[in-house]
Amino acid sequence: MKPMHEQEQINRLMSKLYSQSREAIFFFNTAGRVLYMNPAAERIVDDEVLRQLYEGHAETICRVCRGYMSETELRTCIACYFTNPESERFSSFQVYLDTVGKGVIPYAASYHTLADEDVHVLMLRDLSQQFKTQESFYQNKMMKHVIHAQENERRRISRELHDSVAQELMSAVIDLRVLKYMTGEEELLKKMRQTEESMTRLLDDIRNLAVELRPAALDDFGLEAAFRSHFKRIQQSYGVTIGFESNLDQQRYGSELETVVYRIGQEAILNALKYADVDHIELMLREENGRIWLIIEDHGNGFDPADDPIGTGLGLYGMQERAELVGGKVSIYSEKGKGTRITLDIPIISNTHGEGQ
Amino acid sequence: MNDKVNYQRELDEIRALFGYDFMALALAEPAEYHYVIKWKYASGNLNERFKDIVLQSGRGIAGMVFKTGKPFMFASVEQDVPRDAMFNYPIIRTERLTSLGAVPVWNDTRVAGVLLGGYRNDQRVTLQMMQELNELAHLGIGALNGKEYTPS
């Protein structure tokens, strides 16, 4: 036994805990009637149930309880904690309650018996916030995996097309050229020229496809080179010029960071092509104070960020997601009739020697 | 170059005949330029920007006609082209076209060029007009003989 004054202090603290705790505490007698419940517990259940609980109807708790999680089921009433208080598993378990205002939410629960008192105590701790945190953490991790997997797959197919398919086709074209010197027959020569022409165009199509999937230049020569060749293609295909300014020179960073910067730049340019209605887009790439900055700017239509997106709106979301993968941030500034500016900044530290992908 | 003069004059004449605001002829570049498809001649053009466009097979208006060998039209650019798909057709932007159609120009059973006609006002290209343009293209333009591939 503890000295009297200590015991008193414990009692005082316990009663304060009982009334102030965010954890819900229920005291039941052996018949399953509520003896007492603390304010946190009262907040969970609606007034009608509360009244019935206090009036002492047995098993009223079942009106709010939506089952507990067992080894085999997500939510079950089989071998309920209420009827099997002695079971070892109910020292800590997860239970679902239909609460006022928040719907069905998960709780971490414990159900135990106070010896010599014939009283059971049910204590509940709200898990929804914890679950939300866990879920967003998990989502982020999954997104990262998906993006990695996608980039890897694109890189693999791109390399395959470039190194294997295009190479093979190239040697066929060369064979065809050699063939032309083996005959003087005009009819044959004409046919060969036509075949060479379509094969050469096919070869270019395959190379374009490979670059569009993932430019080898990004892996081999870095951001600046990859951007430059991308812009050349944009200018040729869409007639839009892109002003490119960079102070990176030949500087290389982790593969993950480079991929993020390239993809976000690509997406921003595509958005400008689709919606801005401009002939010129400015892109700036620089390293400053240990951070990478990417700025894409146009003086076109612009938009109100508060409006419903014209497209899916997923492009902007995807940019943000990608940036977060490397601890970066995308900010979008746009005004109707004035244009749009998208800024990406990423800290280089911890990204310099990325583990690759 | 003698060829060039011929193509340009022919294109101007065709435009006068049909009354289009704008006409252009896309041809494949020679071997040293990898046979890429470009708009080589234009009549009634607003500027020279069409010359910068390089088309990939299957992309853009000329690219699609080149690949499929079939006529193609946007009777109304406003209605037929979604705003966020417009960037795929740079010629519409650079020449401010409101309605257009394009037909393949054949040479020795291969598509060798694309002939495009379009308007900038509220006039609309019709199927009938496309058919006429297609028939004309089959007579040959410049060095292209117009001979289409017919499976036997």
Short mmCIF file of N, CA and C in Angstrom, two decimals, chain A residues 180 190-191 193-198 200-201 204-205 207-209 212 233 235-240 270 273-280 301-302 310-311, chain B residues 28-29 31 33-37 49 52-57 59 66-67 83-90 93-94 96 107-112 145 147:
data_model
loop_
_atom_site.label_atom_id
_atom_site.label_comp_id
_atom_site.label_asym_id
_atom_site.label_seq_id
_atom_site.Cartn_x
_atom_site.Cartn_y
_atom_site.Cartn_z
N LYS A 180 21.19 -1.36 -104.71
CA LYS A 180 20.95 -0.44 -105.83
C LYS A 180 22.11 -0.44 -106.84
N LYS A 190 13.68 1.88 -109.28
CA LYS A 190 12.58 2.74 -108.83
C LYS A 190 11.91 2.13 -107.59
N LYS A 191 11.67 0.82 -107.69
CA LYS A 191 11.03 0.10 -106.59
C LYS A 191 11.91 0.15 -105.34
N ARG A 193 14.13 2.41 -104.58
CA ARG A 193 14.14 3.76 -104.02
C ARG A 193 12.90 3.98 -103.15
N GLN A 194 11.75 3.50 -103.65
CA GLN A 194 10.52 3.64 -102.88
C GLN A 194 10.60 2.90 -101.54
N THR A 195 11.12 1.68 -101.64
CA THR A 195 11.24 0.87 -100.41
C THR A 195 12.19 1.53 -99.43
N GLU A 196 13.29 2.04 -99.96
CA GLU A 196 14.26 2.70 -99.09
C GLU A 196 13.62 3.90 -98.40
N GLU A 197 12.80 4.61 -99.18
CA GLU A 197 12.15 5.79 -98.62
C GLU A 197 11.22 5.41 -97.48
N SER A 198 10.37 4.40 -97.70
CA SER A 198 9.45 4.07 -96.60
C SER A 198 10.17 3.46 -95.41
N THR A 200 13.24 4.21 -94.46
CA THR A 200 13.92 5.30 -93.76
C THR A 200 12.93 6.06 -92.89
N ARG A 201 11.72 6.27 -93.43
CA ARG A 201 10.72 6.98 -92.65
C ARG A 201 10.29 6.15 -91.44
N ASP A 204 12.84 6.49 -88.77
CA ASP A 204 12.69 7.75 -88.04
C ASP A 204 11.51 7.68 -87.07
N ASP A 205 10.43 7.04 -87.52
CA ASP A 205 9.27 6.90 -86.64
C ASP A 205 9.64 6.14 -85.37
N ARG A 207 12.63 5.80 -84.04
CA ARG A 207 13.52 6.62 -83.22
C ARG A 207 12.73 7.68 -82.46
N ASN A 208 11.76 8.30 -83.15
CA ASN A 208 10.93 9.30 -82.49
C ASN A 208 10.17 8.70 -81.32
N LEU A 209 9.64 7.53 -81.57
CA LEU A 209 8.89 6.82 -80.54
C LEU A 209 9.77 6.58 -79.32
N GLU A 212 10.37 9.82 -77.49
CA GLU A 212 9.18 10.27 -76.79
C GLU A 212 8.93 9.48 -75.51
N ARG A 233 12.23 19.38 -81.29
CA ARG A 233 11.12 18.58 -81.82
C ARG A 233 9.79 19.30 -81.68
N GLN A 235 9.37 22.52 -81.67
CA GLN A 235 9.34 23.59 -82.67
C GLN A 235 8.97 23.05 -84.04
N GLN A 236 9.54 21.89 -84.37
CA GLN A 236 9.27 21.32 -85.69
C GLN A 236 7.85 20.79 -85.81
N SER A 237 7.39 20.13 -84.76
CA SER A 237 6.08 19.49 -84.86
C SER A 237 4.93 20.45 -84.66
N TYR A 238 5.12 21.46 -83.82
CA TYR A 238 3.98 22.30 -83.45
C TYR A 238 4.15 23.76 -83.83
N GLY A 239 5.31 24.10 -84.39
CA GLY A 239 5.50 25.47 -84.83
C GLY A 239 5.57 26.48 -83.70
N VAL A 240 5.84 26.03 -82.47
CA VAL A 240 5.95 26.93 -81.33
C VAL A 240 7.43 27.01 -80.94
N LEU A 270 3.60 21.13 -72.57
CA LEU A 270 2.42 20.54 -73.23
C LEU A 270 1.16 21.31 -72.84
N LEU A 273 1.10 24.47 -74.79
CA LEU A 273 0.73 24.19 -76.18
C LEU A 273 -0.78 24.03 -76.31
N LYS A 274 -1.35 23.30 -75.35
CA LYS A 274 -2.76 22.99 -75.43
C LYS A 274 -3.65 24.19 -75.15
N TYR A 275 -3.31 24.94 -74.12
CA TYR A 275 -4.28 25.92 -73.62
C TYR A 275 -3.88 27.39 -73.78
N ALA A 276 -2.59 27.67 -73.89
CA ALA A 276 -2.18 29.07 -73.81
C ALA A 276 -2.39 29.83 -75.12
N ASP A 277 -2.40 29.10 -76.25
CA ASP A 277 -2.53 29.72 -77.57
C ASP A 277 -1.42 30.74 -77.80
N VAL A 278 -0.19 30.28 -77.72
CA VAL A 278 0.96 31.17 -77.90
C VAL A 278 1.89 30.61 -78.97
N ASP A 279 2.77 31.49 -79.48
CA ASP A 279 3.77 31.06 -80.45
C ASP A 279 5.12 30.87 -79.79
N HIS A 280 5.21 31.33 -78.54
CA HIS A 280 6.50 31.30 -77.88
C HIS A 280 6.35 30.97 -76.39
N ASN A 301 -3.18 32.74 -72.83
CA ASN A 301 -4.52 32.87 -72.25
C ASN A 301 -4.54 32.96 -70.73
N GLY A 302 -3.72 32.16 -70.08
CA GLY A 302 -3.77 32.11 -68.63
C GLY A 302 -5.07 31.51 -68.15
N ILE A 310 -9.94 23.05 -67.50
CA ILE A 310 -10.48 22.73 -68.83
C ILE A 310 -10.22 21.27 -69.16
N GLY A 311 -9.03 20.81 -68.83
CA GLY A 311 -8.70 19.41 -69.07
C GLY A 311 -9.14 18.58 -67.87
N ALA B 28 7.56 15.01 -99.57
CA ALA B 28 8.64 14.39 -98.80
C ALA B 28 9.96 15.00 -99.23
N GLU B 29 10.82 15.27 -98.25
CA GLU B 29 12.14 15.82 -98.53
C GLU B 29 13.03 14.72 -99.13
N ALA B 31 16.44 12.26 -99.76
CA ALA B 31 17.08 11.30 -98.85
C ALA B 31 17.94 11.95 -97.77
N TYR B 33 17.58 14.48 -96.15
CA TYR B 33 16.77 15.00 -95.04
C TYR B 33 15.82 13.94 -94.50
N HIS B 34 16.19 12.70 -94.71
CA HIS B 34 15.43 11.56 -94.16
C HIS B 34 13.98 11.49 -94.64
N TYR B 35 13.71 12.06 -95.79
CA TYR B 35 12.37 11.99 -96.39
C TYR B 35 11.27 12.54 -95.47
N VAL B 36 11.60 13.46 -94.59
CA VAL B 36 10.56 14.01 -93.72
C VAL B 36 9.55 14.79 -94.57
N ILE B 37 8.32 14.91 -94.05
CA ILE B 37 7.26 15.57 -94.81
C ILE B 37 7.16 17.03 -94.36
N ARG B 49 5.65 30.83 -91.95
CA ARG B 49 5.87 29.92 -90.83
C ARG B 49 5.57 28.46 -91.18
N ASP B 52 8.44 25.99 -91.46
CA ASP B 52 9.18 25.45 -90.31
C ASP B 52 8.61 24.13 -89.81
N ILE B 53 7.38 23.84 -90.21
CA ILE B 53 6.73 22.66 -89.66
C ILE B 53 7.29 21.39 -90.28
N VAL B 54 7.72 20.47 -89.43
CA VAL B 54 8.16 19.16 -89.89
C VAL B 54 7.17 18.14 -89.36
N LEU B 55 6.61 17.37 -90.27
CA LEU B 55 5.57 16.45 -89.83
C LEU B 55 6.08 15.03 -89.71
N GLN B 56 5.65 14.39 -88.64
CA GLN B 56 5.95 12.98 -88.51
C GLN B 56 4.78 12.21 -89.12
N SER B 57 5.10 11.04 -89.59
CA SER B 57 4.07 10.20 -90.17
C SER B 57 2.95 9.96 -89.17
N ARG B 59 1.11 12.20 -87.83
CA ARG B 59 0.86 13.38 -87.01
C ARG B 59 0.45 14.55 -87.90
N PHE B 66 -0.89 11.40 -95.42
CA PHE B 66 0.26 10.68 -95.97
C PHE B 66 0.22 9.22 -95.58
N LYS B 67 -0.09 8.99 -94.33
CA LYS B 67 -0.07 7.62 -93.81
C LYS B 67 -1.25 6.79 -94.31
N ARG B 83 -10.44 22.22 -78.34
CA ARG B 83 -9.43 23.25 -78.11
C ARG B 83 -8.09 22.68 -77.69
N ASP B 84 -8.13 21.65 -76.84
CA ASP B 84 -6.86 21.13 -76.34
C ASP B 84 -6.22 20.13 -77.31
N ALA B 85 -6.82 19.98 -78.51
CA ALA B 85 -6.19 19.12 -79.52
C ALA B 85 -5.66 19.97 -80.66
N MET B 86 -5.99 21.27 -80.63
CA MET B 86 -5.62 22.18 -81.71
C MET B 86 -4.12 22.23 -81.98
N PHE B 87 -3.32 22.08 -80.91
CA PHE B 87 -1.87 22.20 -81.08
C PHE B 87 -1.30 21.13 -82.01
N ASN B 88 -2.08 20.07 -82.26
CA ASN B 88 -1.62 19.02 -83.17
C ASN B 88 -1.64 19.46 -84.63
N TYR B 89 -2.31 20.57 -84.90
CA TYR B 89 -2.47 21.03 -86.28
C TYR B 89 -1.92 22.44 -86.44
N PRO B 90 -0.61 22.59 -86.42
CA PRO B 90 -0.02 23.93 -86.43
C PRO B 90 -0.42 24.77 -87.65
N ARG B 93 -3.28 27.03 -87.05
CA ARG B 93 -2.93 28.21 -86.26
C ARG B 93 -2.17 29.25 -87.08
N THR B 94 -1.13 28.78 -87.77
CA THR B 94 -0.29 29.76 -88.46
C THR B 94 -1.05 30.44 -89.61
N ARG B 96 -4.50 30.61 -89.65
CA ARG B 96 -5.81 31.03 -89.13
C ARG B 96 -6.97 30.45 -89.94
N ASN B 107 1.96 9.10 -106.50
CA ASN B 107 2.97 8.98 -107.54
C ASN B 107 3.45 7.53 -107.57
N ASP B 108 3.28 6.88 -108.71
CA ASP B 108 3.68 5.48 -108.84
C ASP B 108 3.18 4.63 -107.69
N THR B 109 1.90 4.66 -107.46
CA THR B 109 1.21 3.85 -106.44
C THR B 109 1.62 4.14 -105.00
N ARG B 110 2.29 5.27 -104.77
CA ARG B 110 2.64 5.66 -103.39
C ARG B 110 2.11 7.06 -103.12
N VAL B 111 1.77 7.32 -101.86
CA VAL B 111 1.43 8.70 -101.53
C VAL B 111 2.73 9.49 -101.51
N ALA B 112 2.80 10.53 -102.33
CA ALA B 112 4.04 11.29 -102.43
C ALA B 112 3.85 12.73 -101.96
N ASN B 145 2.73 11.82 -110.75
CA ASN B 145 1.82 11.41 -111.82
C ASN B 145 0.40 11.07 -111.39
N LYS B 147 -0.81 8.49 -110.00
CA LYS B 147 -1.22 7.09 -110.15
C LYS B 147 -1.38 6.41 -108.79
#
